[in-house]
Every structure is written in C-alpha cells, then in structure tokens.
Tab-separated table of C-alpha atoms in Angstrom:
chain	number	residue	atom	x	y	z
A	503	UNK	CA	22.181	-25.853	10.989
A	504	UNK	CA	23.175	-22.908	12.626
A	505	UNK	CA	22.882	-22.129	16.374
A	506	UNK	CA	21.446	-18.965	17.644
A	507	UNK	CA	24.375	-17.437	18.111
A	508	UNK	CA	25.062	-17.158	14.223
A	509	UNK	CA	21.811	-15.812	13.810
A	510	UNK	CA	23.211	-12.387	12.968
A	511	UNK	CA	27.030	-10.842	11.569
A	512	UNK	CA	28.606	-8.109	10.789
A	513	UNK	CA	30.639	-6.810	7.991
A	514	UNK	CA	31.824	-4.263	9.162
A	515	UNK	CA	25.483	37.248	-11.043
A	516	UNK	CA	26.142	41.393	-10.539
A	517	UNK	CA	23.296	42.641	-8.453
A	518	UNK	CA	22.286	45.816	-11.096
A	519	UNK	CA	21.359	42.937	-13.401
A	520	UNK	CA	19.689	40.805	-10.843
A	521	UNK	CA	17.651	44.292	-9.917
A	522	UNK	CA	17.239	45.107	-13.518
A	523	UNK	CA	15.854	41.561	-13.922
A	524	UNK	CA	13.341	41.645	-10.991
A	525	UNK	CA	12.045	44.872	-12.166
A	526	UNK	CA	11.558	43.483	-15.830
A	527	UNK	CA	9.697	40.192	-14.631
A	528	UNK	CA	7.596	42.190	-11.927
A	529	UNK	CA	6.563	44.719	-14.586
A	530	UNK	CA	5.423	41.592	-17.142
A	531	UNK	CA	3.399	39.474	-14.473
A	532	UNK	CA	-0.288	39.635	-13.881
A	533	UNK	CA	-2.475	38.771	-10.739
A	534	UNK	CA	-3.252	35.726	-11.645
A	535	UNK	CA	-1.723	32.939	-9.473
A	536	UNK	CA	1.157	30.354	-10.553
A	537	UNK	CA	-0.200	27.310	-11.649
A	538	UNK	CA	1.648	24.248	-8.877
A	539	UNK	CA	2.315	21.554	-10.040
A	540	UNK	CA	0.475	18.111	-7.691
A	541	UNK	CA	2.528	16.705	-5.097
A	542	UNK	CA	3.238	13.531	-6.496
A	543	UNK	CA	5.085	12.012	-3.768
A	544	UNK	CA	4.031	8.815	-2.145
A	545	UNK	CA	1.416	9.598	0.459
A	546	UNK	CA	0.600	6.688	3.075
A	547	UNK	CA	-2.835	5.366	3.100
A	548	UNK	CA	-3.530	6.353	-0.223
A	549	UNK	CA	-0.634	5.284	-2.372
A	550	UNK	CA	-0.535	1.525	-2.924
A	551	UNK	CA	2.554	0.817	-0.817
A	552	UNK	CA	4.354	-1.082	-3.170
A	553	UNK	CA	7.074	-1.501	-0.618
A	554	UNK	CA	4.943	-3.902	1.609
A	555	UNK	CA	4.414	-6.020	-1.450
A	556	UNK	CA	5.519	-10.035	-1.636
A	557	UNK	CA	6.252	-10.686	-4.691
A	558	UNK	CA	4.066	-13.241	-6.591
A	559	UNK	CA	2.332	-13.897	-3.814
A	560	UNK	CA	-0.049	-10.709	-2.507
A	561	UNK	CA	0.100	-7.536	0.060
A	562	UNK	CA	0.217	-9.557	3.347
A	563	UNK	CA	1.029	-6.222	5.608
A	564	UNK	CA	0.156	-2.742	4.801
A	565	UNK	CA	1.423	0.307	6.892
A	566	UNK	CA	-0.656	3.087	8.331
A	567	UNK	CA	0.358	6.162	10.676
A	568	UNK	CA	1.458	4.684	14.315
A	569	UNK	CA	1.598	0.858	12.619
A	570	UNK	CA	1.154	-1.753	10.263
A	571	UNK	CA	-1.499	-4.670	9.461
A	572	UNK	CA	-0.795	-8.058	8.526
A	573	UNK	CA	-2.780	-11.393	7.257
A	574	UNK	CA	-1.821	-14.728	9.001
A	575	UNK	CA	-3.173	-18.093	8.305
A	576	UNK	CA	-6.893	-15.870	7.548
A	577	UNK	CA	-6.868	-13.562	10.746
A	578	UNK	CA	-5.949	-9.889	10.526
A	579	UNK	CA	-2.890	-8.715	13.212
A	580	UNK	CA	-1.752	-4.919	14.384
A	581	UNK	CA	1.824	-4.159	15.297
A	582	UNK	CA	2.127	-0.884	17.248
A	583	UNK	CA	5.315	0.658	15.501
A	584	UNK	CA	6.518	2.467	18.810
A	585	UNK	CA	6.844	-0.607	20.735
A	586	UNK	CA	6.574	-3.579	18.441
A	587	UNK	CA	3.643	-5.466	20.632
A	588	UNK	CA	1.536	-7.408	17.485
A	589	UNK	CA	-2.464	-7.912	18.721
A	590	UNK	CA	-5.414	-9.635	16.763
A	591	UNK	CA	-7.619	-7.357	15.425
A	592	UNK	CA	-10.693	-8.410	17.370
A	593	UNK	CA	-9.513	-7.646	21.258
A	594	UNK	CA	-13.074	-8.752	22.916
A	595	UNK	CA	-12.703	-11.166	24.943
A	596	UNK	CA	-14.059	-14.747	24.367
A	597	UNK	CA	-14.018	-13.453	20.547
A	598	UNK	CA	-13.676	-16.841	18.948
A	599	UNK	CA	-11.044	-16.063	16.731
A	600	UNK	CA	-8.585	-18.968	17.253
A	601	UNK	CA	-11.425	-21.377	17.804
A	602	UNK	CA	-13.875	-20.480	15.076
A	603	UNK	CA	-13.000	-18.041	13.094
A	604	UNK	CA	-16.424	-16.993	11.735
A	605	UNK	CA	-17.782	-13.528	10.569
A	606	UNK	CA	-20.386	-13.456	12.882
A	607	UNK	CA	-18.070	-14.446	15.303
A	608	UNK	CA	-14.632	-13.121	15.157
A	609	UNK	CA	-13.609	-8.941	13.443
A	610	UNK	CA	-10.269	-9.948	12.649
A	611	UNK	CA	-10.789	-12.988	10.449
A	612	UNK	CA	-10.597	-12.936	6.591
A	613	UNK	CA	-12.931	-15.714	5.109
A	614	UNK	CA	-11.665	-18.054	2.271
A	615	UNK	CA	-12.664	-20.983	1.035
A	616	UNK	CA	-10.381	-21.801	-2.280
A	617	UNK	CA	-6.798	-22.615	-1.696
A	618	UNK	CA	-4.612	-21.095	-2.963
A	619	UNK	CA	-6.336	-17.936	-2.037
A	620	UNK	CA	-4.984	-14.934	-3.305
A	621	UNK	CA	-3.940	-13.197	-0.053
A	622	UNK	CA	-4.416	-9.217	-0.084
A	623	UNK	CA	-5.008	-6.775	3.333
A	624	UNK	CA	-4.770	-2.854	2.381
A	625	UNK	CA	-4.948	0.252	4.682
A	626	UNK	CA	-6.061	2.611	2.431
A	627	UNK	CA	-8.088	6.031	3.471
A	628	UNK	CA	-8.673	4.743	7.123
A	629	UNK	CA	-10.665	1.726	5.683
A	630	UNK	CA	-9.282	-1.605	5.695
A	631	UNK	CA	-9.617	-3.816	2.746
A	632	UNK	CA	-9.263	-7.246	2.141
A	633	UNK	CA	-9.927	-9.979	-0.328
A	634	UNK	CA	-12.066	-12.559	0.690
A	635	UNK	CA	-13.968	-15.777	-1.267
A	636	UNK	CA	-16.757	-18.167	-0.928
A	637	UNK	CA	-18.690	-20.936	-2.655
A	638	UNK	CA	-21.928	-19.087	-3.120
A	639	UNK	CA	-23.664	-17.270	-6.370
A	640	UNK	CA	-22.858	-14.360	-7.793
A	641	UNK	CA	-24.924	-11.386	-7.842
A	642	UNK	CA	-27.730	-12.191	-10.613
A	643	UNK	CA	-26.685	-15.631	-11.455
A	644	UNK	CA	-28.051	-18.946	-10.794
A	645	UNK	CA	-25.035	-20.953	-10.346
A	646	UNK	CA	-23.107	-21.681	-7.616
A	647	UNK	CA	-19.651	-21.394	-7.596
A	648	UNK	CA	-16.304	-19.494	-5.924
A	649	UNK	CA	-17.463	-15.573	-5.816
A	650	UNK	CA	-14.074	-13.329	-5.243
A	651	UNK	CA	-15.181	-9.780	-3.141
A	652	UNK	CA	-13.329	-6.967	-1.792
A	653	UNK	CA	-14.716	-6.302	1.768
A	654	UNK	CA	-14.799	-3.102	3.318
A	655	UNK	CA	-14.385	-2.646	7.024
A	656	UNK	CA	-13.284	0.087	10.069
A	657	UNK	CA	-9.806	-0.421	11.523
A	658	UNK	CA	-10.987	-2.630	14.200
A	659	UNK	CA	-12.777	-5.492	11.900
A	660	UNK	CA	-16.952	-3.782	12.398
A	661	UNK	CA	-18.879	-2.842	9.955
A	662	UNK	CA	-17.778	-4.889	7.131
A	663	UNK	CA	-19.678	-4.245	3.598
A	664	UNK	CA	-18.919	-5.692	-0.501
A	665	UNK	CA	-17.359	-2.812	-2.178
A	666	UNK	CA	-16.715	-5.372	-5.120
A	667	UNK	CA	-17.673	-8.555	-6.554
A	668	UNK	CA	-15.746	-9.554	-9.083
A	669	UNK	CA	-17.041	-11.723	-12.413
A	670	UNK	CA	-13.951	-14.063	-12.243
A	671	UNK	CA	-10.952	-14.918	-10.113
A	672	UNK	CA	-8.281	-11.761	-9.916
A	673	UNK	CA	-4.856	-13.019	-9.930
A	674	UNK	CA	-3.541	-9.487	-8.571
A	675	UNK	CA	-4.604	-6.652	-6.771
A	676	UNK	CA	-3.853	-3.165	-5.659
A	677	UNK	CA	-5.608	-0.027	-4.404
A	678	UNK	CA	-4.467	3.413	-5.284
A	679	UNK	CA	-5.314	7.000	-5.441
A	680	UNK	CA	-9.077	5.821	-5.488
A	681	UNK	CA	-8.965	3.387	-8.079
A	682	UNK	CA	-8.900	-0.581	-7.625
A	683	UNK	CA	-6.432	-2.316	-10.076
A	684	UNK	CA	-6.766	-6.005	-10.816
A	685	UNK	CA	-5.754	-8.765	-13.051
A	686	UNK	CA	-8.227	-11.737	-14.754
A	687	UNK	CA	-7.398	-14.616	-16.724
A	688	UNK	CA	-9.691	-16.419	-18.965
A	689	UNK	CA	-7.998	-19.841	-20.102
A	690	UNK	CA	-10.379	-20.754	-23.246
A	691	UNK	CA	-11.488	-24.064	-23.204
A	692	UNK	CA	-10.684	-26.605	-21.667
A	693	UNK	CA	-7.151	-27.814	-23.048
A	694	UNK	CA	-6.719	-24.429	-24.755
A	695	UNK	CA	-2.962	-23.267	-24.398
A	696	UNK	CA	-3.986	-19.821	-25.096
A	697	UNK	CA	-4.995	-17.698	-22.216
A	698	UNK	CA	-6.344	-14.096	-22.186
A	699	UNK	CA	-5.742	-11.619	-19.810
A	700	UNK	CA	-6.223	-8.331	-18.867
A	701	UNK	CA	-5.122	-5.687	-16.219
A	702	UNK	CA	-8.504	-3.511	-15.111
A	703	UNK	CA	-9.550	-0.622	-13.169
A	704	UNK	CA	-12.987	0.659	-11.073
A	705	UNK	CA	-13.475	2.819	-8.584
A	706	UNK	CA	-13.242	2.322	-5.055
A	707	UNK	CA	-16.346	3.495	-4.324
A	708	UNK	CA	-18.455	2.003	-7.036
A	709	UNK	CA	-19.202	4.707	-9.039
A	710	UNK	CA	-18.705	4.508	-13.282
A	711	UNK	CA	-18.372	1.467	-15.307
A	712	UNK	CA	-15.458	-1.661	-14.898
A	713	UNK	CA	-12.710	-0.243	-17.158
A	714	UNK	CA	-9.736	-2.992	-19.652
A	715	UNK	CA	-6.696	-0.804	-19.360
A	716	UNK	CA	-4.908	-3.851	-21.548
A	717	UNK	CA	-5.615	-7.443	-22.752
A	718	UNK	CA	-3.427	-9.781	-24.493
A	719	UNK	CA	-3.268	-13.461	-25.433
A	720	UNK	CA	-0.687	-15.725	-24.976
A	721	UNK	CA	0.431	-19.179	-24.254
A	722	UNK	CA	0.022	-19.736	-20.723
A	723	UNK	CA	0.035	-15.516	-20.275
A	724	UNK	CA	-0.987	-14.901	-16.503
A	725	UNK	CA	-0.540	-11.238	-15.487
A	726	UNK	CA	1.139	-10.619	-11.624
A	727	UNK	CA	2.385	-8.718	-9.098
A	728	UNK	CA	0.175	-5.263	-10.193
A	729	UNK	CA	2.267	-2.103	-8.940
A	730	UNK	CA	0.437	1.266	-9.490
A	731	UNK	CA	3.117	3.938	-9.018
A	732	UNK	CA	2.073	7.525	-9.792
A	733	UNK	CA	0.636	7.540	-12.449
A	734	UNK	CA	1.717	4.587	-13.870
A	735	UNK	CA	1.046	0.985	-13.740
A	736	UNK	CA	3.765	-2.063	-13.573
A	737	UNK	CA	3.114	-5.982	-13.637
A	738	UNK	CA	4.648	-9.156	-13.981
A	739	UNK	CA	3.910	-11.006	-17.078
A	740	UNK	CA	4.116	-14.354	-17.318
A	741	UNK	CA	4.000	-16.063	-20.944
A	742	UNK	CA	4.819	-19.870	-21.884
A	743	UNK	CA	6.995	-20.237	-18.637
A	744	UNK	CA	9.143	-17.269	-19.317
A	745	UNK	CA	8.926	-13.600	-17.602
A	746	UNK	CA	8.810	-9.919	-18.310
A	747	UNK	CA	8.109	-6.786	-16.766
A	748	UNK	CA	5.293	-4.721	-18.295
A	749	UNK	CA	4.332	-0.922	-18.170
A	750	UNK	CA	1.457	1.028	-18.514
A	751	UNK	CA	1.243	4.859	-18.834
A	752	UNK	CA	-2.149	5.520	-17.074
A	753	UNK	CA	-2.329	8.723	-18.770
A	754	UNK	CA	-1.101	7.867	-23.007
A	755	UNK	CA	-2.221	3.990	-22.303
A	756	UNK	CA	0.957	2.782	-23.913
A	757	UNK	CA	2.199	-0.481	-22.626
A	758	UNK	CA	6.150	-0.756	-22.736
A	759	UNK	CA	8.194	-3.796	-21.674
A	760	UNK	CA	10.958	-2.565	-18.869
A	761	UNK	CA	14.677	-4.028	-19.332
A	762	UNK	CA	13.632	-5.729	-22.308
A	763	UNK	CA	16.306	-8.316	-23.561
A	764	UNK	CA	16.363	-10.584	-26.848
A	765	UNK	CA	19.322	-13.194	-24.542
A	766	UNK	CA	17.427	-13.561	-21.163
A	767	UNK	CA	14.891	-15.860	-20.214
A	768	UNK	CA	13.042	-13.630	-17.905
A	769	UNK	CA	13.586	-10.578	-15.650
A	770	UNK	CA	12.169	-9.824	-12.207
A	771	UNK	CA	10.543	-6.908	-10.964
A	772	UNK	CA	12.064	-6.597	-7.300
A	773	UNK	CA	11.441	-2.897	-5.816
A	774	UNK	CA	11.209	0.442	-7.503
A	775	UNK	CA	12.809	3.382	-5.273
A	776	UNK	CA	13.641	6.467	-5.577
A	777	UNK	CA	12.103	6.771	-9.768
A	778	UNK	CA	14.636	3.898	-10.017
A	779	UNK	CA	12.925	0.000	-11.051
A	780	UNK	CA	15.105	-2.664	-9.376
A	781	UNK	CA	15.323	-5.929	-11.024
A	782	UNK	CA	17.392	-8.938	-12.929
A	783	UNK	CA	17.896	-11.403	-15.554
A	784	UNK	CA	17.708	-14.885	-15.825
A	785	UNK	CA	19.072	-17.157	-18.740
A	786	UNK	CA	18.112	-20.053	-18.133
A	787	UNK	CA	20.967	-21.461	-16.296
A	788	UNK	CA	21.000	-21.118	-12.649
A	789	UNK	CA	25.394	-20.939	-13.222
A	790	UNK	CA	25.303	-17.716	-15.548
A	791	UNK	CA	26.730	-15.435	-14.209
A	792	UNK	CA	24.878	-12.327	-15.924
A	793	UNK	CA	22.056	-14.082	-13.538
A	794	UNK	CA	23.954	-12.667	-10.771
A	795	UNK	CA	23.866	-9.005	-11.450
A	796	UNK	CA	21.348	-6.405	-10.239
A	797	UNK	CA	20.135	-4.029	-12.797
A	798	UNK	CA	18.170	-0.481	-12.574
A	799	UNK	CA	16.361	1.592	-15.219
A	800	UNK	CA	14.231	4.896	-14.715
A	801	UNK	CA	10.344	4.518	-15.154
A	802	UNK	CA	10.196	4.261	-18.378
A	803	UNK	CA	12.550	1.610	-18.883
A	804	UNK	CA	15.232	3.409	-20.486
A	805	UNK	CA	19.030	4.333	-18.842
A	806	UNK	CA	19.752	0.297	-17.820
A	807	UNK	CA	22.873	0.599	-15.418
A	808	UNK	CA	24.278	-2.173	-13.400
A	809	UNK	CA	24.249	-1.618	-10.025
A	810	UNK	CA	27.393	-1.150	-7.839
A	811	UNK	CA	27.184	-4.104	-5.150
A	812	UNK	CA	28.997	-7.187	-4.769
A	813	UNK	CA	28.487	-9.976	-7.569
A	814	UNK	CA	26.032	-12.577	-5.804
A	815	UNK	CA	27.713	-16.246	-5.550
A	816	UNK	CA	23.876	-17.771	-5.942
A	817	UNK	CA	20.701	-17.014	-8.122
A	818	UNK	CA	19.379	-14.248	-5.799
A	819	UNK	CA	16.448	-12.141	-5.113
A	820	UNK	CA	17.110	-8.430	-4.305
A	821	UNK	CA	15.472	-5.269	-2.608
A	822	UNK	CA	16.178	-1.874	-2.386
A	823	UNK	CA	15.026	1.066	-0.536
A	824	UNK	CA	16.334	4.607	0.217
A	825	UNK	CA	19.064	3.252	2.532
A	826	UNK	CA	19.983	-0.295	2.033
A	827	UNK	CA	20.317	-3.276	-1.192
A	828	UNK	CA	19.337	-6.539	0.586
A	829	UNK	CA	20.507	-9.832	-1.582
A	830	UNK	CA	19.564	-13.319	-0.471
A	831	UNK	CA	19.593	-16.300	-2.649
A	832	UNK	CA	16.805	-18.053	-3.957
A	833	UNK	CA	16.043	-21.011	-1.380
A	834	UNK	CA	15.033	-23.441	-3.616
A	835	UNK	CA	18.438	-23.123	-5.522
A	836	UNK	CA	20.887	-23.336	-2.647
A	837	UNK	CA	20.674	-27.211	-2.816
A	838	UNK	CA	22.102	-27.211	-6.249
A	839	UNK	CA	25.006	-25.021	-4.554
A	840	UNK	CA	28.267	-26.004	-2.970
A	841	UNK	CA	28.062	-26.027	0.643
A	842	UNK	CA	30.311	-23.013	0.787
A	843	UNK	CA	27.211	-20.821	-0.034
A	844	UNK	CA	25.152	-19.858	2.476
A	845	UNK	CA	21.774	-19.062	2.897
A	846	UNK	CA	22.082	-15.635	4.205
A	847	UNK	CA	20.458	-11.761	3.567
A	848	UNK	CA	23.331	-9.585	2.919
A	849	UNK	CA	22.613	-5.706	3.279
A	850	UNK	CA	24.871	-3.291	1.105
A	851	UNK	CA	24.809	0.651	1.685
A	852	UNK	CA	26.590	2.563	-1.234
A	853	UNK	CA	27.450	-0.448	-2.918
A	854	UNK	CA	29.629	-1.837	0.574
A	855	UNK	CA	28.182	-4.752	2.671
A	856	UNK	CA	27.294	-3.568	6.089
A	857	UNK	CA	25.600	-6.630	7.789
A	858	UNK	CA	24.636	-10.040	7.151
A	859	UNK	CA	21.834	-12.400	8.936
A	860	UNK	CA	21.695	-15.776	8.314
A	861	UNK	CA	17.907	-17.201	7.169
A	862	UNK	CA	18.708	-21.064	8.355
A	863	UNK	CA	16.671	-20.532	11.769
A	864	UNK	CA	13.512	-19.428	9.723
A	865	UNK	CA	11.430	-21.810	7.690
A	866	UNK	CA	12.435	-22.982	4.285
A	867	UNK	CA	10.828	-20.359	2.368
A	868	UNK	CA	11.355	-16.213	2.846
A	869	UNK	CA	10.108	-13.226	1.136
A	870	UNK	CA	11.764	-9.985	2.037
A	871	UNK	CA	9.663	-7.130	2.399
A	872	UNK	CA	11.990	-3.692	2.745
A	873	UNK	CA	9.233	-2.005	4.378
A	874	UNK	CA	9.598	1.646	5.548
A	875	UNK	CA	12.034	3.275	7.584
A	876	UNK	CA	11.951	1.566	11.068
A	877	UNK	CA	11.624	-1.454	10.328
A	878	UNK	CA	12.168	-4.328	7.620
A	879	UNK	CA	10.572	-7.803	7.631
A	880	UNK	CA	9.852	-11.507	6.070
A	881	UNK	CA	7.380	-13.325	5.115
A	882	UNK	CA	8.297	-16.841	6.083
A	883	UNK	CA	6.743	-19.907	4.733
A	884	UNK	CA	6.818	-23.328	6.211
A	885	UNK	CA	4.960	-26.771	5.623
A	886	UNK	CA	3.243	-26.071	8.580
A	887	UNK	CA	3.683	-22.573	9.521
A	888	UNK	CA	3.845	-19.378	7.922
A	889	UNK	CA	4.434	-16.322	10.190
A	890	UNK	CA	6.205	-12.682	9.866
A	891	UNK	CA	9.365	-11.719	11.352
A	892	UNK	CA	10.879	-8.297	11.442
A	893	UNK	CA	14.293	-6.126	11.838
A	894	UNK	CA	15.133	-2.575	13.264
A	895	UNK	CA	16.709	-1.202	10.562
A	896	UNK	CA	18.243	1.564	12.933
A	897	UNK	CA	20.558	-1.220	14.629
A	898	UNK	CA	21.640	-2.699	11.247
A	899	UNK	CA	25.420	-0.918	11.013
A	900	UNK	CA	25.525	-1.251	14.081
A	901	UNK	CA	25.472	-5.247	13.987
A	902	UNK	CA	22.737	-5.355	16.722
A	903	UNK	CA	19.830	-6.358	15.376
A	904	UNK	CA	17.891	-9.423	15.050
A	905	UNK	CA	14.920	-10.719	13.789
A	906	UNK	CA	11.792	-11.135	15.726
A	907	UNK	CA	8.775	-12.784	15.436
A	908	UNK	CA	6.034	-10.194	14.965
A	909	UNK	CA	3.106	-13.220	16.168
C-alpha cells in the first residue's frame, strides 16, 4: 500500500471579380431572411450531460451553472464550483437528514426501498430530478409491489411532485431536450432465457402518449447506459454475457451497431467528445493485447482509428474529454497481474502522458467521471463506503493536484 506521499506523480481572388461577384449575388437575393441552421451544441441544464455519467451504474452528479449535484448513500449534496465547499441539500437546522432520512422530514433525501436501486439525480431546466422507489401500488392497480417514479423538485429539495410512474423497473435513464429516455426489460416467464427489451421516450412534462423507439429479444438482452446526444440516441447492449454498442437515429429510427466486430467479445462505450465515440474491445482474454487499445469512430460508427496513446499494460477503462485521455485499469483484473502493474489513472494530452495518480488510497472500486472543465472526479465504491472524490484539472501538468474528498 502506498503512503500519502505517492498519492500523486508526474510525467513530465482579384478584387474586380470579388466586386463583380457581390454585385451578381446582391442583384439575385430577395428580402426574405436566411434560413440558420439550430445551435446544436451541448447546452447545460438541458442536454443530458453525458459527461457526468458512470458507466453501468447511473448519473450520480449532474452539473448546473455555479456547481454540481451529487447522490450519496440516498441524500442529495451541492458542491459550490468556486470554492469546492460540498453541503446537504436540506441546510435547516435539526433537518433529520442523517438521523431519519424521511420525506416529510429531510429535502435532500432520495427514497428507495429495492437494492440495487438504480441511482439517477439530473439538473435539468432548473428542476431537479431524481429516481426514487417504493413498495406501494401503482396508479390503478390493486397489487402491491415496487412502483419506480421520477420526482420532481426545486433546487433546494421543496416542492417535490411524480412527473412519472413507470409500469416496470427502468434499467437506464436520461433526460434531454424535453424528452425522458428509459430502458425496460421484460424476462418472460419464469426460467425463460429470452428477455425483451426496449429503449422508450415521453415527455417531461406529461403531455402525449409513452413512445417504443426499439425492442428486441435476446438471450439474457438487458439494454444500459442510455446516452441521448443531439439528436441521437446510444446504449449499451448486453446479450448472452457479451456486449455491444447500439445507435439510434432519433430522426430516420435506424438502429446501427457502433465499432461492430465479427473477432471481439464485446466493446465498451467509454465517452463521446468532440463528434468522436470513445471505446474498446474485448476478446475474451484479459492477456490480448488488441484488449489494450483505445479506439474512436464518428457518430455514426464509421472512420474506426486507433487512438495515439500509450499501449495499456492491463485491461483498462478509458475517458476522454476536450483536453485529456485518462486510462486506469480495471480493478478487479489487477490481481490476475504481475505486481509490476499498478493500479494507477494515467492522463495523456496529444497522445503524451502528462500525470499519473495512484488509486490504492481510495476504495477498491472507482469510476472516473471526466466531468467539465474545472474539475474531474470518481465515484468510489467500498464494502462499506461509497463517496466522491475530485481533481483540479487546471493543476494537472503542473503535477499539483490531488484528489479530494467532495463529502
């Protein structure tokens, strides 16, 4: 184990003719305005902020204009961005958040009664949103069972209201541009290998009818990790124990498989920057080396390039954003690996190593989440604690940053 000291390293044409042609387009044009084409950039706090995501696990933090939110262990947290302090939501006094965390009780607390939940806390419009469940019935039934909601509610945790109850568990979830994207499964019968499922949309606000963008049945097909980017819509498929990336054009409905491969076992969706999709192979073998390359396509899947960074001695997870690569190896594979590998997050710029922090210090399980500009941070998961940490990425050439807890 390392000491604190080894928490962080460095690596240290003639103008007649232009006349003749302004003359010739002014003399063909009319009144009537030029038709602009929509901004289609990504616009915080209506965009799903795909950035923030963790992958097969839920949006834990979402960002909004002077900070971000995050969910721990059910209770909802602000970190000011200018100076870093985190708070709980609810900042009464004597709220009962830590003691009882009960609606009527506490604003910051996010109510669940299955486990594993399916974690999910977006800023979106200057609403929060989060997914919450209870053993209760369902809106016109007469059984009781585990109802799945969306919940409504200001910035500081008041005046909470159902936006959506859903008819079945979701499996993923993700707001944008007005619309609420989910995932359902239904497994059959009991015993049946065959499961159905489907990526859906409705509105935010309730209005129009529940709508089946795509369904398809597999063995053992779950659909993951929903991504709506512009106007299309990525997941993460997962058939008979292998994986695959799938797209959907929200516009033409086609569904497309990204980086598709007839040799590898699965491929991973890790970020998607810049019109670029970030992701790898795996073969089945945790040696093979083609498992150690990061690959990039455009949206559509097409133009596949291998990306210029250092091969990875480990099975590795990536991220990318408009600065940095960040590589660290899959935790659960580095005791399979000679000692000589170590567990640490390596950060490339233009293809170079810049910086590396080692992960030992943190609990046995992280999820990087590249975040936005300022900062960076990970979603760490022990046996008995799971709790954020974050980096300034301004100090990162520099070799002076570390990672702090943000609760």
């Amino acid at each position: 184990m390392r000491t604190t000291s080894t928490w962080k390293r460095n690596i240290r044409k003639p103008a007649l003719l232009v006349l003749l042609a302004s003359s010739l387009f002014a003399g063909c044009s009319t009144d009537a305005p030029k038709e602009e084409k929509p901004d289609d950039n990504y616009k915080l706090g209506i965009d799903y902020p795909h950035m923030f995501a963790v992958t097969q696990t839920g949006l834990l933090t979402s960002p909004a204009e002077q900070g971000y939110y995050f969910l721990q262990n059910n209770l909802i947290y602000y970190m000011d961005k200018e100076s870093g302090t985190a708070t709980l939501l609810d900042t009464r006094e004597g709220n009962g958040c830590l003691e009882t965390p009960y609606i009527s009780d506490c604003h910051a607390v996010v109510k669940t009664d299955e486990d594993p939940n399916l974690p999910f806390i977006q800023y979106y419009n200057s609403k929060l949103y989060v997914a919450e469940n209870y053993w209760g019935k369902r809106e016109g039934s007469s059984e009781y069972e585990t109802v799945w909601e969306i919940t409504e509610m200001d910035t500081d945790g008041t005046n909470r209201k159902t936006v959506k109850q859903f008819s079945e568990k979701p499996y993923s979830l993700a707001i944008h541009r007005g619309d609420l994207y989910f995932s359902t499964v239904d497994r059959g019968k009991q015993g049946n290998e065959i499961f159905i499922a489907s990526i859906l949309r409705s509105k935010l606000d309730g209005s129009g009818t529940e709508e089946v963008l795509h369904t398809a049945q597999e063995k053992w097909l779950y659909m993951t990790d929903i991504v709506p980017y512009r106007d299309q819509i990525y997941w993460q498929q997962h058939a008979d124990e292998k994986g695959s990336i799938s797209r959907l054009d929200l516009n033409s409905k086609q569904v497309t498989t990204i980086g598709k491969s007839d040799s590898a076992y699965s491929n991973w969706l890790f970020s998607i920057n810049n019109d670029r999709i970030y992701f790898n192979y795996y073969y089945g073998d945790l040696a093979d080396s083609r498992s150690l390359i990061l690959y990039s396509s455009d949206l559509l899947g097409n133009d596949v390039q291998k990306e210029e960074i250092a091969k990875q001695d480990v099975y590795s997870s990536f991220r990318k954003d408009a600065q940095y690569t960040y590589a660290y190896p899959v935790n659960l594979n580095l005791k399979k690996m000679p000692d000589e590998v170590t567990n640490d997050i390596t950060v490339f710029k233009n293809g170079q190593a810049v910086s590396s922090y080692s992960l030992d210090l943190l609990p046995y399980k992280q999820s990087v989440i590249t975040g936005d500009d300022q900062y960076m941070f990970i979603y760490c998961e022990g046996y008995l604690d799971k709790h954020f940490v974050y980096l300034d990425k301004q100090a990162i050439e520099a070799g002076e940053g570390t990672f702090k807890r943000v609760i």
